[in-house]
Coordinates of C-alpha atoms in Angstrom, one line a residue:
Chain A
M15 CA -21.1 -21.5 -25.8
S16 CA -22.5 -24.1 -23.5
E17 CA -19.6 -25.8 -21.8
T18 CA -19.0 -25.8 -18.1
L19 CA -16.6 -23.0 -17.1
T20 CA -14.4 -22.7 -14.0
F21 CA -12.8 -19.3 -13.6
L22 CA -10.3 -17.9 -11.2
G23 CA -10.9 -14.3 -10.3
L24 CA -8.6 -11.7 -8.8
E25 CA -9.5 -8.4 -7.2
S26 CA -7.2 -5.7 -5.9
S27 CA -8.8 -2.3 -6.8
C28 CA -9.2 -0.8 -3.3
D29 CA -8.3 -2.2 0.1
D30 CA -9.3 -5.8 -0.2
T31 CA -7.0 -8.4 -1.7
A32 CA -9.2 -11.2 -3.0
A33 CA -9.1 -14.4 -5.1
A34 CA -12.0 -16.8 -5.9
V35 CA -13.0 -19.7 -8.0
V36 CA -16.4 -19.8 -9.6
R37 CA -17.9 -22.6 -11.7
H38 CA -20.9 -22.4 -14.0
R39 CA -22.7 -25.2 -15.8
P40 CA -25.2 -23.7 -18.2
G41 CA -28.7 -24.2 -17.0
H42 CA -27.5 -24.4 -13.4
A43 CA -26.9 -21.8 -10.7
P44 CA -23.3 -20.7 -10.6
E45 CA -21.2 -22.2 -7.8
I46 CA -18.6 -20.3 -5.7
L47 CA -16.0 -23.0 -5.0
A48 CA -13.8 -20.7 -3.0
S49 CA -13.7 -17.0 -2.1
V50 CA -10.8 -15.6 -0.2
V51 CA -10.7 -11.9 0.9
A52 CA -7.7 -10.5 2.8
G53 CA -8.7 -7.1 4.2
Q54 CA -6.3 -4.3 5.0
E55 CA -8.3 -2.3 7.5
E56 CA -5.6 -2.4 10.2
L57 CA -3.0 -1.0 7.8
H58 CA -5.0 2.1 7.0
A59 CA -6.7 2.6 10.4
A60 CA -4.2 5.3 11.6
F61 CA -4.8 7.4 8.5
G62 CA -8.6 7.7 8.6
G63 CA -8.9 6.3 5.1
V64 CA -7.4 4.1 2.4
V65 CA -3.8 5.2 1.6
P66 CA -3.2 4.1 -2.1
E67 CA 0.5 3.4 -1.7
I68 CA 0.0 1.3 1.4
A69 CA -2.8 -0.6 -0.3
A70 CA -0.7 -1.2 -3.4
R71 CA 2.2 -2.6 -1.3
A72 CA -0.1 -5.0 0.5
H73 CA -1.8 -6.2 -2.7
A74 CA 1.6 -6.9 -4.4
E75 CA 2.6 -9.2 -1.6
K76 CA -0.7 -10.9 -0.8
L77 CA -2.3 -11.6 -4.1
D78 CA -0.5 -14.8 -5.1
I79 CA -1.0 -16.1 -1.6
C80 CA -4.7 -15.5 -1.8
V81 CA -4.8 -17.3 -5.2
E82 CA -3.0 -20.3 -3.7
Q83 CA -5.5 -20.3 -0.8
A84 CA -8.5 -20.1 -3.2
L85 CA -7.2 -22.9 -5.3
A86 CA -6.5 -25.1 -2.2
R87 CA -10.0 -24.4 -0.8
A88 CA -11.6 -25.3 -4.2
D89 CA -9.3 -28.3 -4.3
L90 CA -8.3 -27.5 -7.8
R91 CA -5.0 -27.0 -9.6
L92 CA -4.5 -24.2 -12.1
S93 CA -4.6 -26.7 -14.9
E94 CA -8.2 -27.5 -14.0
I95 CA -9.2 -23.8 -14.4
D96 CA -10.6 -22.5 -17.7
G97 CA -9.7 -18.9 -17.5
I98 CA -8.3 -16.0 -15.4
A99 CA -10.5 -13.0 -14.7
V100 CA -9.0 -9.9 -13.2
T101 CA -10.2 -6.4 -12.2
A102 CA -8.6 -4.1 -14.7
G103 CA -10.2 -0.9 -13.3
P104 CA -11.6 1.4 -12.2
G105 CA -9.8 1.8 -8.9
L106 CA -6.6 2.7 -7.2
I107 CA -4.1 2.2 -10.0
G108 CA -1.3 0.7 -7.9
G109 CA -3.4 -2.1 -6.7
V110 CA -5.1 -2.7 -10.1
L111 CA -1.7 -3.0 -11.7
A112 CA -0.5 -5.6 -9.1
G113 CA -3.6 -7.6 -9.9
V114 CA -3.3 -7.3 -13.7
L115 CA 0.3 -8.3 -13.7
C116 CA -0.2 -11.2 -11.4
A117 CA -3.0 -12.4 -13.6
K118 CA -0.9 -12.1 -16.7
G119 CA 1.8 -14.2 -15.0
L120 CA -0.8 -16.8 -14.1
A121 CA -2.4 -16.9 -17.5
A122 CA 0.9 -16.9 -19.4
G123 CA 2.4 -19.7 -17.3
A124 CA -0.7 -21.9 -17.3
G125 CA -1.6 -21.2 -20.9
L126 CA -5.1 -19.9 -20.0
P127 CA -7.2 -17.1 -21.5
L128 CA -7.1 -13.8 -19.7
V129 CA -10.3 -11.7 -19.2
G130 CA -10.1 -8.1 -17.9
V131 CA -13.1 -7.2 -15.9
N132 CA -14.6 -3.8 -14.9
H133 CA -14.9 -3.8 -11.1
L134 CA -18.3 -2.1 -11.4
A135 CA -19.5 -4.8 -13.8
G136 CA -18.5 -7.3 -11.1
H137 CA -20.8 -5.6 -8.6
A138 CA -23.5 -5.1 -11.1
L139 CA -23.6 -8.7 -12.3
T140 CA -23.6 -10.1 -8.7
P141 CA -27.4 -10.6 -8.7
R142 CA -26.9 -13.1 -11.5
L143 CA -24.2 -14.9 -9.5
T144 CA -26.3 -15.2 -6.3
D145 CA -29.8 -15.4 -7.6
S146 CA -29.6 -16.0 -11.4
V147 CA -31.6 -12.8 -12.0
A148 CA -32.7 -12.2 -15.6
F149 CA -32.1 -9.0 -17.6
P150 CA -33.2 -6.2 -17.4
Y151 CA -32.9 -5.3 -13.7
L152 CA -32.2 -2.2 -11.8
M153 CA -29.0 -2.0 -9.7
L154 CA -28.0 0.5 -7.0
L155 CA -24.3 0.3 -6.4
V156 CA -23.7 2.1 -3.1
S157 CA -20.3 1.8 -1.5
G158 CA -17.3 3.6 -0.1
G159 CA -16.1 4.6 -3.6
H160 CA -19.2 4.4 -5.8
C161 CA -22.8 5.4 -6.0
Q162 CA -24.8 4.9 -9.1
F163 CA -28.1 3.5 -10.5
L164 CA -27.5 1.1 -13.3
L165 CA -30.0 -0.4 -15.7
V166 CA -28.5 -3.7 -16.5
T167 CA -29.8 -5.0 -19.8
G168 CA -27.0 -7.5 -20.7
A169 CA -23.7 -8.8 -19.3
Q170 CA -21.9 -5.9 -20.9
E171 CA -24.8 -3.5 -21.3
F172 CA -25.2 -0.9 -18.6
R173 CA -27.1 2.3 -18.6
R174 CA -26.4 4.7 -15.8
L175 CA -29.6 6.4 -14.7
G176 CA -27.8 8.6 -12.2
G177 CA -25.1 8.7 -9.7
T178 CA -23.2 10.9 -7.2
I179 CA -21.7 14.1 -8.5
D180 CA -19.2 14.2 -5.6
D181 CA -18.7 11.8 -2.6
A182 CA -20.0 8.3 -2.4
P183 CA -22.2 7.6 0.7
G184 CA -19.7 5.2 2.2
E185 CA -17.1 7.9 2.0
A186 CA -19.5 10.3 3.6
F187 CA -20.1 7.9 6.5
D188 CA -16.4 7.5 7.0
K189 CA -15.9 11.3 7.1
A190 CA -18.8 11.7 9.5
A191 CA -17.3 9.2 11.8
R192 CA -14.0 11.0 11.7
L193 CA -15.7 14.3 12.5
L194 CA -17.4 12.8 15.5
G195 CA -14.5 10.8 16.8
L196 CA -15.9 7.4 15.9
P197 CA -13.9 4.5 14.7
Q198 CA -13.4 3.5 11.0
P199 CA -15.0 2.1 9.0
G200 CA -17.6 4.8 9.6
G201 CA -20.7 3.1 8.3
P202 CA -21.2 0.6 11.1
S203 CA -20.0 3.2 13.7
V204 CA -22.5 5.8 12.7
E205 CA -25.3 3.2 12.4
R206 CA -24.6 2.0 15.9
E207 CA -24.6 5.5 17.4
A208 CA -27.7 6.5 15.4
R209 CA -29.8 3.9 17.1
G210 CA -29.9 6.0 20.3
G211 CA -30.3 9.3 18.5
D212 CA -33.1 11.7 17.6
A213 CA -33.0 12.2 13.8
R214 CA -35.2 15.3 13.9
R215 CA -33.0 17.4 16.3
F216 CA -30.7 18.8 13.6
A217 CA -31.9 20.1 10.3
L218 CA -29.5 18.6 7.9
P219 CA -29.9 19.2 4.1
R220 CA -31.3 16.7 1.5
P221 CA -28.9 17.5 -1.4
L222 CA -30.4 17.5 -4.9
L223 CA -33.7 16.2 -3.7
D224 CA -35.4 19.2 -5.2
R225 CA -33.9 18.5 -8.6
P226 CA -35.4 16.1 -11.1
G227 CA -33.4 13.0 -12.1
C228 CA -31.4 10.4 -10.2
D229 CA -28.2 12.2 -9.5
L230 CA -27.0 12.4 -6.0
S231 CA -24.6 14.6 -3.9
F232 CA -23.3 14.0 -0.4
S233 CA -20.5 16.4 0.1
G234 CA -22.7 19.3 1.3
L235 CA -24.3 17.0 3.9
K236 CA -20.9 16.3 5.4
T237 CA -20.2 20.1 5.6
A238 CA -23.5 20.7 7.3
L239 CA -22.6 18.0 9.9
L240 CA -19.3 19.7 10.5
R241 CA -21.0 23.1 11.0
E242 CA -23.5 21.6 13.6
R243 CA -20.6 19.9 15.4
D244 CA -18.6 23.1 15.5
K245 CA -21.5 25.0 16.9
L246 CA -21.9 22.5 19.7
V247 CA -18.2 22.4 20.5
E248 CA -18.1 26.2 20.6
A249 CA -21.1 26.4 22.9
Q250 CA -20.2 23.6 25.3
G251 CA -16.5 22.8 24.7
G252 CA -17.3 19.4 23.2
L253 CA -20.1 17.0 22.3
T254 CA -22.2 15.0 24.7
R255 CA -22.8 11.3 23.8
Q256 CA -26.4 12.3 23.1
D257 CA -25.3 15.1 20.8
R258 CA -23.2 12.6 18.9
A259 CA -26.0 10.1 18.7
D260 CA -28.5 12.7 17.4
L261 CA -26.0 13.9 14.8
C262 CA -25.5 10.3 13.6
A263 CA -29.2 9.7 13.5
G264 CA -29.8 12.9 11.5
F265 CA -27.0 12.2 9.1
Q266 CA -28.1 8.6 8.5
A267 CA -31.7 9.8 8.0
A268 CA -30.7 12.4 5.4
I269 CA -28.7 9.8 3.4
T270 CA -31.5 7.3 3.7
E271 CA -34.2 9.7 2.5
V272 CA -32.1 10.9 -0.5
L273 CA -31.3 7.3 -1.5
A274 CA -34.9 6.3 -1.1
E275 CA -36.3 9.1 -3.2
K276 CA -33.8 8.7 -5.9
S277 CA -34.4 5.0 -5.9
R278 CA -38.1 5.7 -6.4
R279 CA -37.3 7.8 -9.5
A280 CA -34.9 5.2 -10.9
L281 CA -37.5 2.4 -10.3
A282 CA -40.2 4.4 -12.1
E283 CA -37.9 4.7 -15.1
Y284 CA -37.0 1.0 -14.9
M285 CA -40.6 -0.1 -14.6
S286 CA -41.5 1.8 -17.8
L287 CA -39.5 -0.9 -19.6
D288 CA -42.2 -3.3 -18.4
P289 CA -39.8 -6.0 -17.2
A290 CA -41.4 -9.5 -16.8
E291 CA -40.0 -10.1 -13.3
P292 CA -38.9 -6.7 -12.0
V293 CA -35.9 -6.8 -9.7
F294 CA -34.3 -3.9 -7.7
A295 CA -30.9 -5.1 -6.5
V296 CA -28.4 -3.2 -4.2
A297 CA -24.7 -3.9 -3.7
G298 CA -21.9 -2.3 -1.9
G299 CA -21.0 -2.0 1.7
V300 CA -23.6 0.7 2.4
A301 CA -26.3 -1.8 1.6
A302 CA -25.4 -3.4 4.9
N303 CA -26.9 -0.4 6.8
K304 CA -30.2 -1.7 8.2
A305 CA -32.0 1.6 8.1
I306 CA -31.1 2.2 4.5
R307 CA -31.8 -1.3 3.5
S308 CA -35.2 -1.4 5.0
E309 CA -36.2 1.9 3.5
L310 CA -35.0 0.7 0.0
E311 CA -36.9 -2.5 0.5
T312 CA -40.1 -0.5 1.2
V313 CA -39.7 1.7 -1.8
S314 CA -39.1 -1.4 -4.0
R315 CA -42.2 -3.2 -2.6
D316 CA -44.4 -0.2 -3.1
I317 CA -43.5 -0.1 -6.7
G318 CA -43.9 -3.8 -7.3
A319 CA -40.3 -4.9 -7.8
R320 CA -38.6 -7.7 -6.0
F321 CA -35.9 -6.3 -3.7
L322 CA -32.6 -8.2 -3.7
A323 CA -29.5 -7.6 -1.5
P324 CA -26.9 -10.3 -2.0
P325 CA -25.2 -11.6 1.1
L326 CA -22.8 -9.0 2.6
A327 CA -19.7 -10.9 1.7
L328 CA -20.7 -10.7 -2.0
C329 CA -22.0 -7.1 -1.7
T330 CA -18.6 -5.7 -0.6
D331 CA -15.4 -6.2 -2.7
N332 CA -14.6 -9.8 -3.4
A333 CA -13.2 -11.8 -6.3
A334 CA -16.1 -14.2 -6.8
M335 CA -18.0 -11.4 -8.6
I336 CA -14.9 -10.8 -10.8
A337 CA -14.6 -14.5 -11.7
W338 CA -18.4 -14.5 -12.5
A339 CA -18.2 -11.3 -14.6
G340 CA -15.2 -12.9 -16.3
I341 CA -17.3 -16.0 -17.2
E342 CA -20.2 -13.8 -18.5
R343 CA -17.8 -11.8 -20.6
Y344 CA -15.9 -14.9 -21.8
R345 CA -19.2 -16.5 -22.9
Q346 CA -19.8 -13.5 -25.1
G347 CA -16.4 -13.9 -26.7
G348 CA -14.5 -11.4 -24.5
R349 CA -10.9 -12.0 -23.8
D350 CA -7.7 -10.0 -23.5
D351 CA -4.2 -10.4 -24.7
M352 CA -1.0 -9.8 -22.8
S353 CA -1.1 -6.1 -23.4
L354 CA -4.2 -5.7 -21.2
A355 CA -3.9 -2.3 -19.4
A356 CA -4.9 -1.3 -15.9
R357 CA -7.3 1.6 -16.0
P358 CA -7.8 4.0 -13.0
R359 CA -10.9 5.4 -14.8
W360 CA -13.3 3.2 -16.6
P361 CA -17.0 4.1 -16.8
L362 CA -19.4 1.2 -17.3
D363 CA -21.7 3.3 -19.3
T364 CA -19.8 5.2 -21.9
R365 CA -22.8 6.8 -23.5
S366 CA -24.3 8.8 -20.6
P367 CA -22.5 12.0 -19.8
A368 CA -19.7 11.8 -17.2
L369 CA -20.6 12.7 -13.6
L370 CA -17.2 12.5 -12.0
G371 CA -14.0 13.6 -13.5
S372 CA -13.7 15.2 -16.9
G373 CA -11.2 16.8 -19.2
R374 CA -8.0 15.1 -20.3
K375 CA -8.3 12.0 -18.1
G376 CA -12.0 11.4 -18.9
A377 CA -14.7 10.1 -16.7
K378 CA -13.9 8.1 -13.6
A379 CA -16.7 5.7 -13.2
Chain B
M2 CA 10.0 -30.0 -19.4
P3 CA 11.6 -27.1 -17.5
H4 CA 15.4 -26.8 -17.8
D5 CA 16.7 -26.1 -14.4
D6 CA 19.1 -23.6 -15.7
L7 CA 16.9 -21.7 -18.1
T8 CA 16.4 -18.4 -16.3
L9 CA 14.2 -15.5 -17.4
A10 CA 14.9 -12.2 -15.7
F11 CA 13.2 -8.8 -16.0
D12 CA 13.2 -5.4 -14.4
T13 CA 10.8 -2.3 -14.6
S14 CA 12.1 -0.5 -11.5
A15 CA 12.9 2.7 -13.5
A16 CA 12.0 4.2 -16.9
H17 CA 12.7 1.0 -18.8
C18 CA 11.5 -2.4 -19.6
A19 CA 14.5 -4.8 -19.5
A20 CA 14.7 -8.6 -19.8
A21 CA 17.2 -11.3 -20.4
L22 CA 17.0 -15.1 -21.0
V23 CA 20.1 -17.0 -19.9
S24 CA 21.1 -20.6 -19.8
G25 CA 24.3 -22.1 -18.5
G26 CA 26.0 -18.7 -18.3
Q27 CA 25.1 -18.0 -21.9
V28 CA 22.8 -15.0 -22.8
L29 CA 20.2 -16.4 -25.2
A30 CA 18.3 -13.2 -25.6
H31 CA 18.4 -9.7 -24.1
R32 CA 16.4 -6.6 -24.5
S33 CA 16.2 -3.2 -22.8
E34 CA 13.7 -0.6 -23.9
E35 CA 13.6 2.9 -22.5
M36 CA 10.0 3.9 -21.5
A37 CA 8.6 6.3 -19.0
R38 CA 5.2 4.6 -18.9
G39 CA 3.5 1.6 -20.3
Q40 CA 5.7 -1.1 -18.8
A41 CA 2.6 -2.9 -17.5
E42 CA 1.3 -3.3 -21.1
R43 CA 4.8 -3.9 -22.7
L44 CA 6.4 -6.4 -20.2
F45 CA 4.7 -9.6 -21.2
P46 CA 4.8 -9.1 -25.0
L47 CA 8.5 -8.3 -24.5
L48 CA 9.1 -11.5 -22.6
E49 CA 7.2 -13.5 -25.2
E50 CA 9.4 -12.0 -27.9
L51 CA 12.5 -13.0 -25.9
L52 CA 11.3 -16.6 -25.5
A53 CA 10.4 -16.8 -29.2
E54 CA 13.8 -15.5 -30.2
A55 CA 15.4 -18.3 -28.2
G56 CA 12.9 -20.9 -29.5
A57 CA 11.6 -21.5 -25.9
G58 CA 8.2 -21.4 -24.3
W59 CA 7.0 -20.5 -20.8
K60 CA 7.0 -24.1 -19.7
D61 CA 10.7 -24.5 -20.5
L62 CA 11.7 -22.0 -17.8
G63 CA 13.5 -23.3 -14.7
R64 CA 13.5 -20.1 -12.7
I65 CA 12.6 -16.4 -12.7
G66 CA 14.9 -13.5 -11.7
V67 CA 13.2 -10.2 -10.9
G68 CA 14.4 -6.8 -10.2
I69 CA 13.1 -5.6 -6.8
G70 CA 14.4 -2.0 -7.0
P71 CA 14.8 0.2 -5.2
G72 CA 13.3 2.7 -7.6
N73 CA 9.9 3.6 -8.9
F74 CA 7.4 2.0 -6.5
T75 CA 4.8 1.2 -9.2
G76 CA 7.4 0.0 -11.7
T77 CA 8.9 -2.3 -9.1
R78 CA 5.5 -3.8 -8.3
I79 CA 4.8 -4.4 -12.0
S80 CA 7.7 -6.9 -12.3
V81 CA 7.4 -8.4 -8.8
S82 CA 3.7 -9.1 -9.3
A83 CA 4.4 -10.6 -12.7
A84 CA 7.2 -12.8 -11.3
R85 CA 5.0 -14.0 -8.4
G86 CA 2.2 -14.9 -10.9
L87 CA 4.6 -16.8 -13.1
A88 CA 6.3 -18.6 -10.2
L89 CA 2.8 -19.8 -9.1
S90 CA 1.6 -21.0 -12.5
L91 CA 4.9 -22.5 -13.6
E92 CA 5.7 -24.0 -10.2
I93 CA 9.3 -22.7 -10.4
P94 CA 11.2 -20.4 -8.0
A95 CA 11.2 -16.6 -8.5
L96 CA 14.2 -14.9 -7.0
G97 CA 14.4 -11.2 -6.2
V98 CA 17.6 -9.3 -7.0
S99 CA 18.1 -5.7 -6.0
T100 CA 19.4 -3.0 -8.4
F101 CA 22.4 -2.6 -6.0
E102 CA 23.3 -6.3 -6.4
A103 CA 22.9 -6.1 -10.1
L104 CA 25.1 -2.9 -10.3
A105 CA 27.8 -4.6 -8.2
H106 CA 27.8 -7.8 -10.2
G107 CA 31.2 -8.6 -11.5
L108 CA 32.9 -5.6 -10.0
P109 CA 35.7 -5.6 -7.4
R110 CA 35.0 -4.5 -3.8
P111 CA 34.8 -2.4 -1.8
L112 CA 32.1 -0.7 -3.8
I113 CA 29.2 1.7 -3.4
A114 CA 26.2 1.2 -5.6
S115 CA 23.9 4.2 -6.2
V116 CA 20.3 4.5 -7.5
D117 CA 18.3 7.7 -8.1
A118 CA 15.8 8.3 -5.3
R119 CA 14.6 11.6 -6.8
A120 CA 14.5 15.0 -5.1
G121 CA 18.2 15.1 -4.8
R122 CA 18.5 11.9 -2.8
L123 CA 20.1 8.6 -3.4
Y124 CA 19.4 4.9 -2.6
L125 CA 22.8 3.6 -1.6
Q126 CA 24.4 0.3 -0.6
R127 CA 28.1 -0.3 0.3
F128 CA 29.5 -3.7 -0.5
A129 CA 32.5 -4.0 1.8
D130 CA 35.3 -6.6 1.5
G131 CA 33.6 -8.8 4.0
A132 CA 29.8 -8.4 4.3
D133 CA 27.3 -6.4 2.4
E134 CA 26.0 -3.5 4.4
P135 CA 22.3 -2.7 4.6
P136 CA 21.0 -0.4 1.8
M137 CA 19.8 3.1 2.8
L138 CA 18.2 6.3 1.6
A139 CA 20.5 9.3 1.9
S140 CA 21.3 12.7 0.5
S141 CA 24.8 13.6 -0.5
D142 CA 25.3 15.8 2.6
S143 CA 24.4 12.9 5.0
L144 CA 26.8 10.1 3.9
P145 CA 28.3 7.9 6.6
S146 CA 31.7 9.3 7.6
D147 CA 33.5 6.0 7.1
W148 CA 32.6 6.0 3.4
F149 CA 35.0 8.8 2.7
A150 CA 38.0 6.8 1.6
P151 CA 40.5 7.3 -1.1
G152 CA 40.0 5.0 -4.1
V153 CA 36.5 3.8 -3.2
R154 CA 34.7 2.6 -6.3
V155 CA 31.2 4.0 -7.0
V156 CA 28.8 2.5 -9.6
G157 CA 25.3 3.7 -10.7
H158 CA 23.4 6.9 -10.6
A159 CA 25.5 10.1 -10.3
A160 CA 28.6 7.9 -9.8
P161 CA 31.0 10.7 -10.9
E162 CA 29.6 13.3 -8.5
L163 CA 29.4 10.8 -5.6
A164 CA 32.9 9.5 -6.3
A165 CA 34.3 13.1 -6.4
L166 CA 32.6 13.8 -3.0
L167 CA 34.0 10.7 -1.4
G168 CA 37.4 10.9 -2.9
G169 CA 36.9 7.7 -4.9
Q170 CA 36.5 6.7 -8.5
P171 CA 33.4 6.1 -10.6
V172 CA 33.2 2.8 -12.4
P173 CA 30.7 1.6 -15.0
A174 CA 28.5 -1.4 -14.4
A175 CA 30.1 -4.6 -15.7
V176 CA 26.9 -6.2 -17.0
P177 CA 23.6 -4.6 -18.2
L178 CA 20.8 -4.7 -15.5
A179 CA 18.6 -7.6 -16.7
R180 CA 21.5 -9.8 -17.6
A181 CA 23.1 -9.2 -14.2
I182 CA 19.8 -10.0 -12.5
A183 CA 19.6 -13.2 -14.5
A184 CA 23.1 -14.2 -13.7
I185 CA 22.7 -13.6 -10.0
A186 CA 19.3 -15.4 -9.9
A187 CA 20.8 -18.3 -11.7
S188 CA 23.6 -18.6 -9.2
R189 CA 21.5 -18.5 -6.1
T190 CA 20.1 -21.4 -4.1
A191 CA 16.5 -21.5 -5.1
D192 CA 13.9 -21.6 -2.4
R193 CA 10.3 -22.2 -3.7
A194 CA 8.9 -20.8 -0.4
A195 CA 10.7 -17.5 -0.6
R196 CA 8.7 -14.9 -2.6
P197 CA 10.3 -11.8 -4.1
A198 CA 9.2 -8.5 -2.6
P199 CA 9.9 -4.9 -3.6
L200 CA 12.8 -3.2 -1.8
Y201 CA 11.2 0.2 -1.1
L202 CA 13.6 1.8 1.4
R203 CA 11.1 4.5 1.9
P204 CA 7.8 4.4 3.8
A205 CA 4.5 5.1 2.0
D206 CA 3.6 8.8 1.9
A207 CA 0.7 9.0 4.3
A208 CA -0.3 11.4 7.0
P209 CA -2.8 11.0 9.8
P210 CA -6.1 12.8 9.3
R211 CA -6.0 16.6 9.9
D212 CA -9.4 16.8 11.6
S213 CA -9.0 16.1 15.3
A214 CA -11.9 14.3 17.0
P215 CA -14.0 16.5 19.3
V216 CA -13.9 16.2 23.0
I217 CA -16.7 13.9 24.3
L218 CA -18.3 15.4 27.4
P219 CA -19.2 13.2 30.3

């Protein structure tokens, strides 16, 4: 299929309500004609994390407004769109459902094809949206909800080389900030504090570093941080600002070191495929952390792969990546009918053994 | 060309998928399927069946009526999200109708409409002779004292029990849910700018974090 495609994308799987319009002329770089993201940070701030029901309520009443804004910014009418792409999972099911049903209403009313997109595929295909990267490339998806190394060999072919067996790093940053009385989201707060801290003062663990493979774990690190905090509180009745900065620095250093070492292993596996133009791409909010990013960049350079971090607005949740993944899937003949289901769990790689979630409900991601 | 009076209404606020297509006061097609789950998958195929049955297409619709609950939060959002998507793509109004209004449709007042709120509680709204009172979440031992009146009519969930408690009489709904929603939506003044929103009547279940922040020493 070689025609120009203009897709509307919808995203509502976590705490960002988003709509975007992306156009692709074969042989040219894709164009983002509009990308609207309505965050919900203030709605969840009091609860120290995303509350699924609060998120779902906001999505249901914001999504169509975001779509209108995206169309207005792209200066297009729905009749000028070629297809509707929507995140159909994995994620918080209330929000995903709101997105899928809104998309069905749009597709049915406008007589357009509907394409359900895996949210993780959206992230994993972003390097092709921003930089027209060729397959195969290595992707580290590292965010508040996800952490996995993906070998991307096609628009719908992903092999997970490893991933977290418990928390995602973004989640760990949020919890650390909460334990230390720092504002949410935790990533930027911890990073800011860490600048004035001594990373060597506290001996925090490097989970799973001694085991082979690319799997990661961050839950024990959080517990170790809590233990160090409690020791200080018991001894002095609280934390000094320096204590807090040192704890942040130590915590960030541990996450950085683990991600860097596991990236080295994933890269080695990737390079054994002998890619013509090797690329190591990162996506997800945690990729915005400068210390982590610079370390990953070094690892990538050492091994001879081009390091790619899409602009932050396209690294975190957005709908441009969903529209793009929709275009890629559509070009391969993918489309859905009106019975498209929303899936809380939907692993990208169905062949590798599940890391998270098991039993009756199956793997999560 | 849309017919101003061709109204499609649907509701998934409880364990069902219900829809009706009405025009000029006539019910062209109507369907209600019991289902505890799967409404998100079933809703649009059901709506398409209804349209086909009446020989109509999406673009023939003049307006949408949607059930806004109260009831199952997720179920209510399924229909409201669908209605908002359809309103946008068809450029027609979508009107939200509560289960209370649908239950009260065609019944004499004063009337109390009741919806199951689970855990022994009820969503209630009283339609007095004059104005409609605000809906509320209540349990049977915390009903407003001025509701206890001989002869008051009660419609909806647990109507016999509630009527016995209040000294009134239970009455059945006059019209099935989706048909009532369609009739009410068709009779209202349409405002393209107004968007339907779920009627929750209950805040989201959320608690502040358990871990308290440590004291920061000077």
